[in-house]
Coordinates of C-alpha atoms in Angstrom, one line a residue:
Chain B
M282 CA 0.0 0.0 0.0
P283 CA 2.5 2.7 1.0
G284 CA 4.5 1.7 -2.2
I285 CA 1.6 2.6 -4.4
S286 CA 0.9 6.0 -2.9
K287 CA 4.5 6.7 -3.2
H288 CA 4.4 6.0 -6.9
I289 CA 1.5 8.3 -7.3
V290 CA 3.4 11.1 -5.6
L291 CA 6.3 10.5 -7.9
L292 CA 4.1 10.7 -11.0
I293 CA 2.6 13.9 -9.9
C294 CA 6.1 15.3 -9.2
L295 CA 7.2 14.2 -12.7
I296 CA 4.4 16.0 -14.5
P297 CA 5.8 19.6 -14.1
G298 CA 9.3 18.2 -15.0
I299 CA 8.0 16.9 -18.2
L300 CA 6.2 20.0 -19.1
A301 CA 9.3 22.0 -18.4
C302 CA 11.3 19.7 -20.6
N303 CA 8.9 20.2 -23.5
K304 CA 9.2 24.0 -23.2
K305 CA 13.0 24.0 -23.2
S306 CA 13.3 21.7 -26.2
G307 CA 15.1 23.6 -29.1
T308 CA 17.2 25.9 -27.0
T309 CA 20.6 24.7 -26.1
E310 CA 21.8 27.4 -24.0
N311 CA 20.0 29.8 -21.6
T312 CA 21.0 33.2 -22.7
V313 CA 17.7 35.0 -22.4
I314 CA 16.2 36.5 -19.2
P315 CA 14.2 33.5 -17.8
P316 CA 10.4 34.0 -17.4
V317 CA 9.0 34.3 -13.9
A318 CA 9.3 30.6 -12.5
E319 CA 6.1 28.6 -12.2
Y320 CA 7.3 27.2 -8.8
P321 CA 9.3 28.5 -6.0
L322 CA 13.0 28.4 -7.1
R323 CA 15.0 26.2 -4.8
P324 CA 18.5 25.4 -6.1
A325 CA 19.7 21.8 -5.7
H326 CA 22.9 22.7 -3.9
F327 CA 21.0 24.8 -1.2
P328 CA 19.5 23.3 1.9
P329 CA 15.8 23.0 2.3
A330 CA 14.1 26.5 2.4
V331 CA 12.8 27.7 5.8
Y332 CA 9.8 29.4 4.0
Q333 CA 7.5 26.6 2.5
H334 CA 4.5 28.6 1.1
T335 CA 2.4 26.5 3.3
S336 CA -0.6 28.8 3.7
N337 CA 0.5 31.1 0.8
P338 CA 0.7 28.9 -2.3
Y339 CA 3.2 30.3 -4.8
S340 CA 1.9 31.4 -8.3
T341 CA 3.5 33.6 -11.0
K342 CA 0.5 36.2 -10.6
G343 CA 1.3 36.2 -6.9
Y344 CA 5.0 36.9 -7.6
E345 CA 4.2 39.7 -10.1
L346 CA 1.7 41.3 -7.7
G347 CA 4.4 41.3 -5.0
K348 CA 6.9 42.8 -7.4
R349 CA 4.6 45.6 -8.4
L350 CA 3.9 46.3 -4.5
F351 CA 7.6 46.2 -3.7
F352 CA 8.2 49.1 -6.3
D353 CA 5.2 51.0 -5.5
P354 CA 5.5 54.1 -3.2
I355 CA 1.8 53.8 -2.3
L356 CA 3.1 51.7 0.5
S357 CA 4.5 54.9 2.2
A358 CA 2.8 57.7 4.0
N359 CA 3.3 60.4 1.4
N360 CA 3.5 58.1 -1.6
T361 CA 7.4 58.8 -2.1
I362 CA 9.2 55.7 -0.8
S363 CA 8.8 52.1 -2.0
C364 CA 10.7 49.1 -0.7
G365 CA 12.8 49.4 -3.8
S366 CA 13.9 52.8 -2.8
C367 CA 16.2 51.3 -0.1
H368 CA 16.5 47.8 -1.6
K369 CA 17.7 48.5 -5.2
P370 CA 17.9 45.5 -7.7
A371 CA 21.0 46.9 -9.3
S372 CA 22.7 46.5 -5.9
A373 CA 21.4 43.0 -5.3
F374 CA 18.5 44.9 -3.3
A375 CA 21.0 46.8 -1.0
D376 CA 21.0 50.5 -1.2
G377 CA 23.6 51.2 -3.6
G378 CA 26.5 52.8 -1.7
V379 CA 24.4 54.5 1.0
A380 CA 25.3 53.8 4.6
L381 CA 22.0 54.9 6.1
S382 CA 19.0 54.8 3.7
K383 CA 16.5 57.8 3.6
G384 CA 13.0 57.2 4.4
V385 CA 10.0 59.6 4.2
D386 CA 11.1 63.2 4.3
G387 CA 14.7 62.1 4.1
K388 CA 14.7 60.7 7.5
T389 CA 17.4 58.2 8.4
G390 CA 17.4 55.2 10.9
K391 CA 20.6 53.9 12.6
R392 CA 21.0 50.7 10.5
H393 CA 22.1 49.9 6.9
S394 CA 19.7 48.4 4.5
P395 CA 20.7 44.8 3.9
A396 CA 20.6 43.0 0.5
I397 CA 17.4 41.2 -0.1
F398 CA 17.7 37.7 -1.9
N399 CA 17.6 34.1 -0.7
M400 CA 15.3 35.3 2.0
A401 CA 13.5 31.9 1.8
W402 CA 16.4 30.5 3.7
N403 CA 16.5 33.1 6.4
K404 CA 15.6 31.9 9.9
S405 CA 15.1 35.5 11.1
F406 CA 15.1 38.9 9.6
M407 CA 16.8 42.3 10.5
W408 CA 20.3 42.7 11.8
D409 CA 19.2 41.7 15.2
G410 CA 16.9 38.9 14.1
G411 CA 13.9 40.5 15.8
V412 CA 11.4 39.5 13.1
N413 CA 10.7 35.8 12.9
H414 CA 8.8 35.4 9.6
I415 CA 9.1 36.7 6.0
E416 CA 5.4 37.4 5.7
I417 CA 5.4 39.6 8.7
M418 CA 8.7 41.3 7.8
P419 CA 7.2 44.2 5.6
F420 CA 5.1 45.4 8.6
A421 CA 8.2 47.0 10.2
P422 CA 9.4 49.3 7.3
I423 CA 5.9 50.1 6.5
I424 CA 4.8 51.6 9.9
N425 CA 8.4 52.8 10.9
P426 CA 8.2 56.5 11.2
V427 CA 11.8 57.0 9.7
E428 CA 11.0 54.4 6.8
M429 CA 7.7 54.5 5.1
A430 CA 5.7 56.0 8.1
Q431 CA 2.5 54.6 6.9
D432 CA -0.9 53.7 8.7
M433 CA -1.8 50.3 8.0
R434 CA -5.5 50.8 8.0
E435 CA -5.1 53.7 5.6
L436 CA -2.9 51.7 3.3
I437 CA -5.4 48.7 3.1
H438 CA -8.0 51.4 2.3
E439 CA -5.8 53.0 -0.4
L440 CA -5.3 49.6 -2.0
N441 CA -9.0 48.7 -1.9
T442 CA -9.9 51.9 -3.7
H443 CA -7.0 51.8 -6.2
P444 CA -8.0 51.3 -9.9
A445 CA -5.9 48.3 -10.5
Y446 CA -5.1 46.5 -7.2
P447 CA -8.5 45.0 -6.2
E448 CA -8.6 43.0 -9.4
M449 CA -5.0 41.9 -9.2
F450 CA -5.4 40.8 -5.6
S451 CA -8.7 38.9 -6.2
S452 CA -7.2 37.1 -9.2
V453 CA -4.4 35.8 -6.9
F454 CA -6.2 35.3 -3.6
G455 CA -9.9 34.9 -4.6
K456 CA -11.1 37.2 -1.9
D457 CA -13.7 40.0 -2.1
S458 CA -11.5 42.7 -0.6
I459 CA -7.8 43.3 0.2
D460 CA -6.6 42.7 3.7
D461 CA -3.1 43.0 5.3
Q462 CA -2.6 39.1 5.1
Q463 CA -2.9 39.3 1.3
L464 CA -0.4 42.2 1.1
F465 CA 2.0 40.3 3.2
Y466 CA 1.5 37.1 1.2
A467 CA 2.1 38.9 -2.1
L468 CA 5.3 40.5 -1.0
A469 CA 6.5 37.2 0.6
Q470 CA 5.9 35.5 -2.8
Y471 CA 8.1 38.0 -4.5
M472 CA 10.8 38.2 -1.9
S473 CA 11.0 34.5 -1.1
N474 CA 11.8 33.9 -4.9
L475 CA 14.4 36.4 -5.3
V476 CA 17.0 33.6 -5.5
S477 CA 20.7 34.1 -6.2
A478 CA 22.6 30.9 -7.0
D479 CA 24.3 31.5 -10.3
A480 CA 27.5 33.2 -9.3
K481 CA 31.0 31.9 -10.5
Y482 CA 31.1 30.0 -7.2
D483 CA 27.9 28.2 -8.1
K484 CA 29.0 27.4 -11.5
M485 CA 32.3 26.0 -10.1
K486 CA 30.3 23.9 -7.6
R487 CA 28.1 22.6 -10.4
G488 CA 31.3 21.7 -12.5
E489 CA 30.4 24.4 -15.3
T490 CA 33.6 26.4 -14.7
T491 CA 36.9 26.3 -12.8
F492 CA 38.4 28.8 -10.5
S493 CA 41.9 30.4 -11.2
A494 CA 44.7 29.4 -8.9
E495 CA 44.3 32.7 -7.0
E496 CA 40.5 32.2 -6.5
M497 CA 41.0 28.7 -5.4
E498 CA 43.6 29.7 -2.9
G499 CA 41.2 32.4 -1.7
Y500 CA 38.4 29.8 -1.4
R501 CA 40.7 27.8 0.8
L502 CA 41.6 30.7 3.0
F503 CA 37.9 31.6 3.2
Q504 CA 37.1 28.2 4.4
T505 CA 39.8 28.4 7.1
H506 CA 39.0 31.8 8.4
C507 CA 35.4 32.8 7.4
N508 CA 33.2 29.8 6.7
A509 CA 32.4 29.0 10.3
C510 CA 30.1 32.0 10.3
H511 CA 29.6 32.8 6.7
T512 CA 28.8 29.2 5.9
E513 CA 28.4 27.9 2.4
P514 CA 26.3 27.7 0.4
L515 CA 24.3 30.5 1.8
F516 CA 27.4 32.2 3.3
T517 CA 25.6 32.7 6.6
D518 CA 24.9 30.2 9.4
N519 CA 22.0 32.4 10.6
S520 CA 23.7 32.9 14.0
Y521 CA 24.3 36.1 15.9
R522 CA 28.1 36.9 16.5
N523 CA 30.3 39.9 17.6
N524 CA 32.9 40.2 14.8
G525 CA 34.9 42.8 16.7
L526 CA 33.7 46.1 15.2
D527 CA 33.5 47.8 18.8
K528 CA 34.7 47.5 22.3
T529 CA 31.5 49.2 23.6
F530 CA 28.2 49.1 21.8
S531 CA 26.0 52.0 21.0
D532 CA 23.7 49.5 19.1
S533 CA 23.3 46.4 21.4
G534 CA 22.2 44.3 18.4
R535 CA 20.7 40.9 19.3
Y536 CA 20.6 41.9 23.1
R537 CA 17.8 44.2 22.3
I538 CA 15.7 41.2 21.4
S539 CA 17.0 38.3 23.6
Q540 CA 18.1 40.5 26.8
R541 CA 20.9 38.0 27.3
A542 CA 24.3 39.2 28.3
E543 CA 26.1 37.0 25.9
D544 CA 24.2 38.6 23.0
M545 CA 25.5 42.1 23.7
G546 CA 26.7 43.7 20.4
T547 CA 26.2 40.7 18.3
F548 CA 24.5 40.8 14.9
K549 CA 23.1 38.4 12.5
V550 CA 25.9 37.0 10.2
P551 CA 25.1 38.6 6.8
T552 CA 25.3 36.5 3.6
L553 CA 28.4 37.2 1.4
R554 CA 26.7 36.5 -1.9
N555 CA 26.9 39.5 -4.1
V556 CA 28.9 41.2 -1.5
A557 CA 30.9 43.1 -4.1
L558 CA 27.7 44.9 -5.1
T559 CA 26.5 45.9 -1.7
P560 CA 28.9 48.4 0.0
P561 CA 29.1 49.9 2.3
Y562 CA 29.3 47.1 5.0
M563 CA 28.2 46.0 8.5
H564 CA 25.0 46.9 10.3
D565 CA 25.5 50.6 10.3
G566 CA 27.4 50.7 6.9
R567 CA 30.6 51.9 8.5
I568 CA 33.2 50.2 6.3
K569 CA 33.3 51.4 2.7
T570 CA 35.3 48.7 0.8
L571 CA 35.9 45.0 0.8
T572 CA 39.6 45.8 1.2
D573 CA 38.9 47.6 4.5
V574 CA 36.5 44.7 5.6
V575 CA 39.4 42.2 5.1
E576 CA 41.8 44.6 6.9
H577 CA 39.4 44.8 9.8
Y578 CA 39.4 41.0 10.1
A579 CA 43.2 40.8 9.8
T580 CA 44.3 43.7 12.1
G581 CA 41.2 45.7 13.3
V582 CA 39.3 43.3 15.5
Q583 CA 38.4 44.9 18.9
P584 CA 38.4 42.9 22.0
S585 CA 35.3 42.7 24.2
A586 CA 33.5 40.2 26.5
T587 CA 31.3 39.0 23.6
L588 CA 33.9 38.9 20.8
S589 CA 33.6 35.5 19.0
P590 CA 36.5 33.3 19.9
L591 CA 36.7 32.4 16.2
L592 CA 38.3 35.8 15.8
I593 CA 41.0 35.4 18.3
K594 CA 44.3 33.7 17.1
N595 CA 47.1 32.8 19.5
G596 CA 45.5 34.9 22.2
N597 CA 45.3 38.1 20.1
P598 CA 42.1 39.5 18.5
G599 CA 42.3 39.4 14.6
L600 CA 43.0 36.7 12.0
Q601 CA 46.7 37.7 11.3
L602 CA 46.4 37.5 7.5
N603 CA 49.4 38.6 5.3
D604 CA 48.8 40.9 2.3
T605 CA 48.7 38.0 -0.2
E606 CA 46.1 36.2 1.8
K607 CA 43.9 39.3 2.1
Q608 CA 44.2 39.7 -1.7
R609 CA 43.2 36.2 -2.4
I610 CA 40.1 36.3 0.0
I611 CA 38.9 39.4 -1.9
Q612 CA 39.4 37.6 -5.2
F613 CA 37.3 34.8 -3.9
L614 CA 34.5 37.2 -2.6
Y615 CA 34.3 38.4 -6.3
T616 CA 33.3 35.0 -7.3
L617 CA 30.1 35.4 -5.3
T618 CA 28.8 38.0 -7.6
D619 CA 25.7 36.8 -9.5
S620 CA 25.4 39.1 -12.5
S621 CA 22.5 37.2 -14.1
F622 CA 20.4 37.6 -10.8
V623 CA 20.9 41.3 -11.1
A624 CA 20.3 41.4 -14.8
Q625 CA 17.0 39.3 -14.2
H626 CA 15.7 41.8 -11.7
T627 CA 16.8 45.0 -13.2
H628 CA 15.2 44.6 -16.6
Chain V
M168 CA -27.8 52.7 45.0
K169 CA -26.1 50.7 42.4
T170 CA -24.0 48.9 44.9
M171 CA -26.9 48.2 47.0
L172 CA -28.7 46.6 44.2
N173 CA -25.6 44.6 43.4
K174 CA -25.5 43.4 46.9
I175 CA -29.1 42.3 46.8
T176 CA -28.4 40.4 43.6
L177 CA -25.3 38.8 45.0
V178 CA -27.3 37.6 48.1
A179 CA -30.1 36.3 45.8
I180 CA -27.7 34.5 43.7
A181 CA -25.9 32.9 46.7
A182 CA -29.3 31.8 48.0
V183 CA -30.2 30.1 44.7
M184 CA -26.7 28.5 44.6
L185 CA -27.0 27.3 48.1
G186 CA -30.4 25.7 47.3
T187 CA -29.0 23.9 44.3
S188 CA -25.6 23.0 45.7
A189 CA -26.4 19.4 46.2
C190 CA -28.0 19.1 42.8
R191 CA -25.0 18.3 40.5
E192 CA -26.7 16.1 38.1
K193 CA -27.8 16.9 34.6
N194 CA -30.8 19.1 33.7
N195 CA -34.2 17.6 33.5
E196 CA -34.8 19.2 30.1
P197 CA -33.8 17.4 26.9
V198 CA -30.3 17.8 25.8
P199 CA -30.1 20.5 23.0
I200 CA -29.6 19.3 19.5
S201 CA -29.2 22.3 17.3
N202 CA -26.0 24.6 17.5
G203 CA -26.1 27.4 19.9
S204 CA -23.9 30.3 21.3
L205 CA -22.1 31.2 24.4
T206 CA -21.5 34.9 25.1
M207 CA -18.6 35.8 27.4
K208 CA -19.0 39.1 29.3
F209 CA -15.9 40.7 30.9
E210 CA -16.9 42.8 33.9
H211 CA -14.1 45.1 35.1
T212 CA -13.6 46.0 38.7
W213 CA -11.3 48.2 40.5
G214 CA -10.1 46.2 43.6
S215 CA -12.7 43.7 44.7
S216 CA -15.8 45.9 45.1
Q217 CA -15.5 49.1 43.0
A218 CA -16.7 49.0 39.5
W219 CA -14.0 50.0 36.9
E220 CA -14.8 52.3 33.8
P221 CA -12.7 53.7 31.1
N222 CA -11.9 57.4 31.3
K223 CA -12.7 57.6 35.0
T224 CA -10.1 58.4 37.6
F225 CA -9.1 55.7 40.2
V226 CA -6.6 55.7 43.1
H227 CA -4.6 52.5 43.5
A228 CA -4.8 51.2 47.1
R229 CA -1.3 49.9 47.2
T230 CA 0.7 52.3 45.0
N231 CA -1.4 55.3 45.7
D232 CA -1.2 56.3 42.0
T233 CA -4.0 58.3 40.5
L234 CA -4.8 56.5 37.2
T235 CA -7.3 57.3 34.2
F236 CA -7.4 54.7 31.6
T237 CA -7.9 55.6 27.9
M238 CA -7.3 52.0 26.6
L239 CA -7.8 48.6 27.9
K240 CA -7.6 45.6 25.4
Y241 CA -6.6 41.9 25.6
Y242 CA -6.8 38.8 23.6
I243 CA -9.0 35.9 24.5
S244 CA -8.3 32.7 22.5
N245 CA -8.6 29.0 22.0
I246 CA -12.0 28.6 23.5
R247 CA -12.8 25.0 24.4
L248 CA -16.0 23.3 25.9
Q249 CA -16.1 19.8 27.5
K250 CA -19.2 17.8 26.8
S251 CA -20.9 15.7 29.4
D252 CA -19.4 12.8 27.9
E253 CA -16.0 14.3 28.6
T254 CA -15.0 14.9 25.0
W255 CA -13.9 18.4 24.1
W256 CA -15.1 20.7 21.4
S257 CA -12.5 23.3 20.3
Q258 CA -13.7 26.4 18.5
P259 CA -11.8 26.6 15.2
N260 CA -9.8 29.8 14.6
S261 CA -10.7 30.9 18.1
Y262 CA -9.3 34.5 18.6
Y263 CA -11.0 37.6 20.0
L264 CA -9.7 41.0 20.9
V265 CA -11.6 42.3 23.9
D266 CA -11.8 46.1 24.0
A267 CA -12.8 47.8 27.2
S268 CA -11.6 51.2 25.9
T269 CA -15.1 52.6 25.5
N270 CA -17.3 49.9 27.2
A271 CA -16.7 48.8 30.8
S272 CA -18.4 45.4 30.1
P273 CA -17.4 44.2 26.6
T274 CA -18.7 40.9 25.5
I275 CA -17.6 38.3 22.9
T276 CA -19.9 35.7 21.4
I277 CA -18.8 32.1 20.6
T278 CA -21.2 31.0 17.8
D279 CA -21.8 27.6 16.1
V280 CA -21.2 25.7 19.5
P281 CA -22.5 22.1 19.0
G282 CA -25.9 21.7 20.8
T283 CA -25.5 19.6 24.0
E284 CA -24.7 19.9 27.7
Y285 CA -21.3 21.0 28.8
I286 CA -19.3 20.4 32.1
A287 CA -16.3 22.5 31.7
M288 CA -14.7 25.3 29.7
Q289 CA -11.1 26.4 28.8
Y290 CA -9.9 29.7 27.5
T291 CA -6.6 31.5 27.0
I292 CA -5.7 35.0 27.8
G293 CA -3.3 36.0 25.0
V294 CA -2.3 34.4 21.8
D295 CA -0.7 30.9 21.6
S296 CA 2.9 30.7 20.5
A297 CA 1.8 28.9 17.2
R298 CA 0.2 32.0 15.8
N299 CA 3.2 34.1 16.9
V300 CA 5.5 32.3 14.7
S301 CA 3.4 31.5 11.6
G302 CA 3.5 34.9 9.5
A303 CA 0.5 37.0 8.4
Q304 CA -2.9 36.4 10.1
T305 CA -6.4 37.9 9.6
G306 CA -9.3 39.1 11.7
A307 CA -8.6 39.8 15.4
L308 CA -5.0 38.7 14.7
S309 CA -4.4 41.2 12.0
V310 CA -1.6 43.6 12.6
I311 CA -4.1 46.4 11.8
N312 CA -5.4 46.1 15.4
G313 CA -2.2 47.6 16.7
M314 CA -1.6 44.5 18.9
F315 CA 1.7 43.4 17.3
W316 CA 5.2 44.3 17.7
D317 CA 7.0 44.9 14.4
W318 CA 10.5 45.0 15.7
N319 CA 10.4 41.9 17.9
T320 CA 7.8 39.7 16.4
G321 CA 4.9 38.8 18.7
Y322 CA 1.4 39.7 19.8
I323 CA 0.9 42.2 22.5
M324 CA -1.5 40.1 24.6
A325 CA -2.8 43.1 26.6
K326 CA -2.6 46.9 26.5
A327 CA -3.4 49.3 29.4
E328 CA -2.8 52.9 28.6
G329 CA -3.8 56.1 30.2
T330 CA -2.8 59.2 32.2
S331 CA -1.4 59.6 35.7
P332 CA 0.0 62.7 37.4
N333 CA 2.4 60.2 39.0
A334 CA 3.7 58.8 35.7
N335 CA 7.5 59.5 35.0
T336 CA 7.0 60.4 31.4
V337 CA 6.9 64.0 30.2
S338 CA 3.4 63.5 28.8
K339 CA 2.2 62.0 32.1
T340 CA 1.0 59.0 30.3
F341 CA 1.5 55.3 31.1
A342 CA 1.3 52.5 28.6
I343 CA 1.7 48.9 29.9
H344 CA 2.0 46.5 26.9
L345 CA 2.1 42.8 27.9
G346 CA 3.7 40.3 25.6
G347 CA 5.7 37.1 25.6
F348 CA 4.5 34.0 24.0
A349 CA 7.1 31.5 25.0
G350 CA 10.1 31.0 27.5
P351 CA 10.6 32.1 31.0
N352 CA 8.7 35.3 30.6
K353 CA 5.7 33.9 28.9
V354 CA 2.5 35.7 29.9
V355 CA -0.1 33.7 28.0
T356 CA -2.4 32.2 30.6
T357 CA -4.9 29.3 30.2
K358 CA -8.1 29.3 32.5
N359 CA -10.2 26.3 33.3
I360 CA -13.8 26.6 34.5
D361 CA -15.6 23.6 36.0
F362 CA -19.2 24.4 35.5
R363 CA -20.3 21.6 38.0
A364 CA -18.0 23.0 40.6
E365 CA -18.4 26.7 40.1
A366 CA -22.0 27.0 38.7
N367 CA -23.3 23.8 40.3
R368 CA -24.8 22.6 37.2
Y369 CA -24.3 21.4 33.7
V370 CA -24.5 24.1 31.0
A371 CA -26.9 23.5 28.1
I372 CA -26.0 25.2 24.8
G373 CA -28.2 25.0 21.7
D374 CA -31.8 25.0 21.0
V375 CA -33.3 27.7 23.3
Y376 CA -30.0 27.8 25.3
N377 CA -27.6 30.7 24.5
P378 CA -26.1 31.4 27.9
T379 CA -24.0 34.4 28.9
M380 CA -21.0 33.8 31.2
T381 CA -19.5 36.6 33.1
V382 CA -15.8 36.8 34.0
K383 CA -14.6 39.3 36.5
V384 CA -11.4 41.1 35.8
D385 CA -9.7 43.3 38.5
V386 CA -7.9 46.2 36.6
A387 CA -6.2 47.2 39.9
S388 CA -4.5 43.8 39.9
L389 CA -2.0 45.1 37.3
W390 CA -0.2 46.6 40.2
K391 CA -0.7 43.8 42.7
T392 CA 3.0 43.4 43.0
A393 CA 4.5 45.5 40.4
P394 CA 5.9 49.0 41.3
G395 CA 3.7 52.1 40.6
V396 CA 3.8 54.3 37.5
G397 CA 6.3 56.5 39.0
T398 CA 8.8 53.7 38.6
I399 CA 7.5 52.0 35.5
S400 CA 5.4 54.1 33.2
T401 CA 5.9 52.0 30.0
V402 CA 6.4 48.5 29.4
H403 CA 6.9 47.9 25.7
M404 CA 8.5 44.5 25.4
E405 CA 8.4 41.0 26.7
G406 CA 10.6 40.4 29.8
P407 CA 10.4 39.9 33.5
Q408 CA 8.6 43.2 34.1
A409 CA 5.8 42.2 31.6
A410 CA 5.7 38.8 33.1
T411 CA 5.0 40.3 36.6
F412 CA 2.2 42.5 35.2
G413 CA 0.8 39.7 33.2
K414 CA 0.8 37.1 36.1
D415 CA -1.1 39.4 38.4
F416 CA -3.5 40.9 35.9
F417 CA -4.3 37.7 34.1
G418 CA -4.5 36.0 37.5
S419 CA -7.4 38.2 38.4
F420 CA -9.6 36.8 35.7
T421 CA -12.3 34.7 37.6
F422 CA -15.6 33.1 36.7
S423 CA -18.4 34.9 38.2
N424 CA -21.7 33.4 36.9
I425 CA -23.4 31.9 33.8
T426 CA -27.0 32.5 32.9
L427 CA -29.4 29.6 32.0
K428 CA -30.5 30.9 28.6

């Protein structure tokens, strides 16, 4: 009996595969921008996604609606700021060189806009991990007075009286009117399918290309010094660590959420995918270049009670890298740039 | 005048209860068949005897603070009723936001209760941890209700806000927001009511029976052990402070009575 049901499941799984094959027939290489995927993108060399679309089934229409909302300033109080104002596709959805993004009326917060991709694998959101779910994530920027400063009730009213949105929402969710859950669902469908997995690193992993000797050396150094926190293949282990930026903390980081002494000054380990496209760096955007970041790890690590022991070598803070090693690590970091991801989302 | 009347009613109820206390068996009427409803009425008091009202000024007996409430809201969830055969009926999607900001005795109505006789009830003050970790919700749980923290995910299980000349804030306002859905500082509290022990009878719901149950809530119990508003004027996150307020306030929720119909 269980054997039979397994076969049925297998058959059902195969159907979309066959359909996809038929569509591809004739093209030998994928040079054009791919159409919006018909199912959530989940690369084979990635672990299972955290976000499973359980109560929010994925559809291309849902994705397109989420995309439109993401770039629509209607989400902000005075209709001037969209999610895309701070999360720019050309910068892998970070804020193109800006340390502290500007919200409504040019106001700034105290944290740097992180890049937005591979969000379906995030266990938590924000630099301090305060938000526990991708669906609820947009609530924070929407109501934050220095970001979009929007009143949620007013926003839902605006969407319901908009010339286009009511029909778009009902075609995705099949409800009479738009509510906040549908808004969050649509944004989650878009964000959870911004998947970056086609950098030179990925191609090397899939055997489609090879690293130069320098890149390979950089990769090995990375695995020795960085991978414990910036863990492959997502280049984060989703933990909170103090990487030695400060001795005392004006932003308490994870401590604000957990209230545990050992979390003082720790922040969520950011992914390093597309890192060459997302300067400046760190939770407050204080470091301008990758050279300076690597220099920080080599010589600038500040001691404190919560400094990660991984950044202490022979009793001294810092990774003690020589100039060639620093250079190689940076060369490796450039192999994490996924230009096809950027191209796909800027067109 | 009002308190006099209340006293008379109390005495009358006590007399009736004494008269029936031995009789813990089933009603003589036929067991209801069609679905019915149960209304929960939340009666707010200030201390044990004084009636509480929004926008009215009270003095706290222990802290001596003078307090005027402009907002009082809390979640009631996961309502379950135990049938006389001891099986439980759990209301699906059972979430209510009780708002006493403009009405001293707000009610919520649980509809589509299967018709039968019930012996016990369970309800939760606050929102269970599952709904705090499952993303976007609707209805009473929608973020639009202003009962959800955006920066540290979780429902605000109860909000008490108002003004006090004793508050340590410039605006002389206080805002006690109680959250914490898991861990050592969890405030979510589950209450059990045994109808046979507490109302001395089975409770029929359905057909002609749509009873109203009154729960007494002592607003002054917020400061049963917590320091006054001069020390803590605002609580805006989960933690030991919220846990103290929550334990005392939610601890004050007690069954008062249930009508027959």
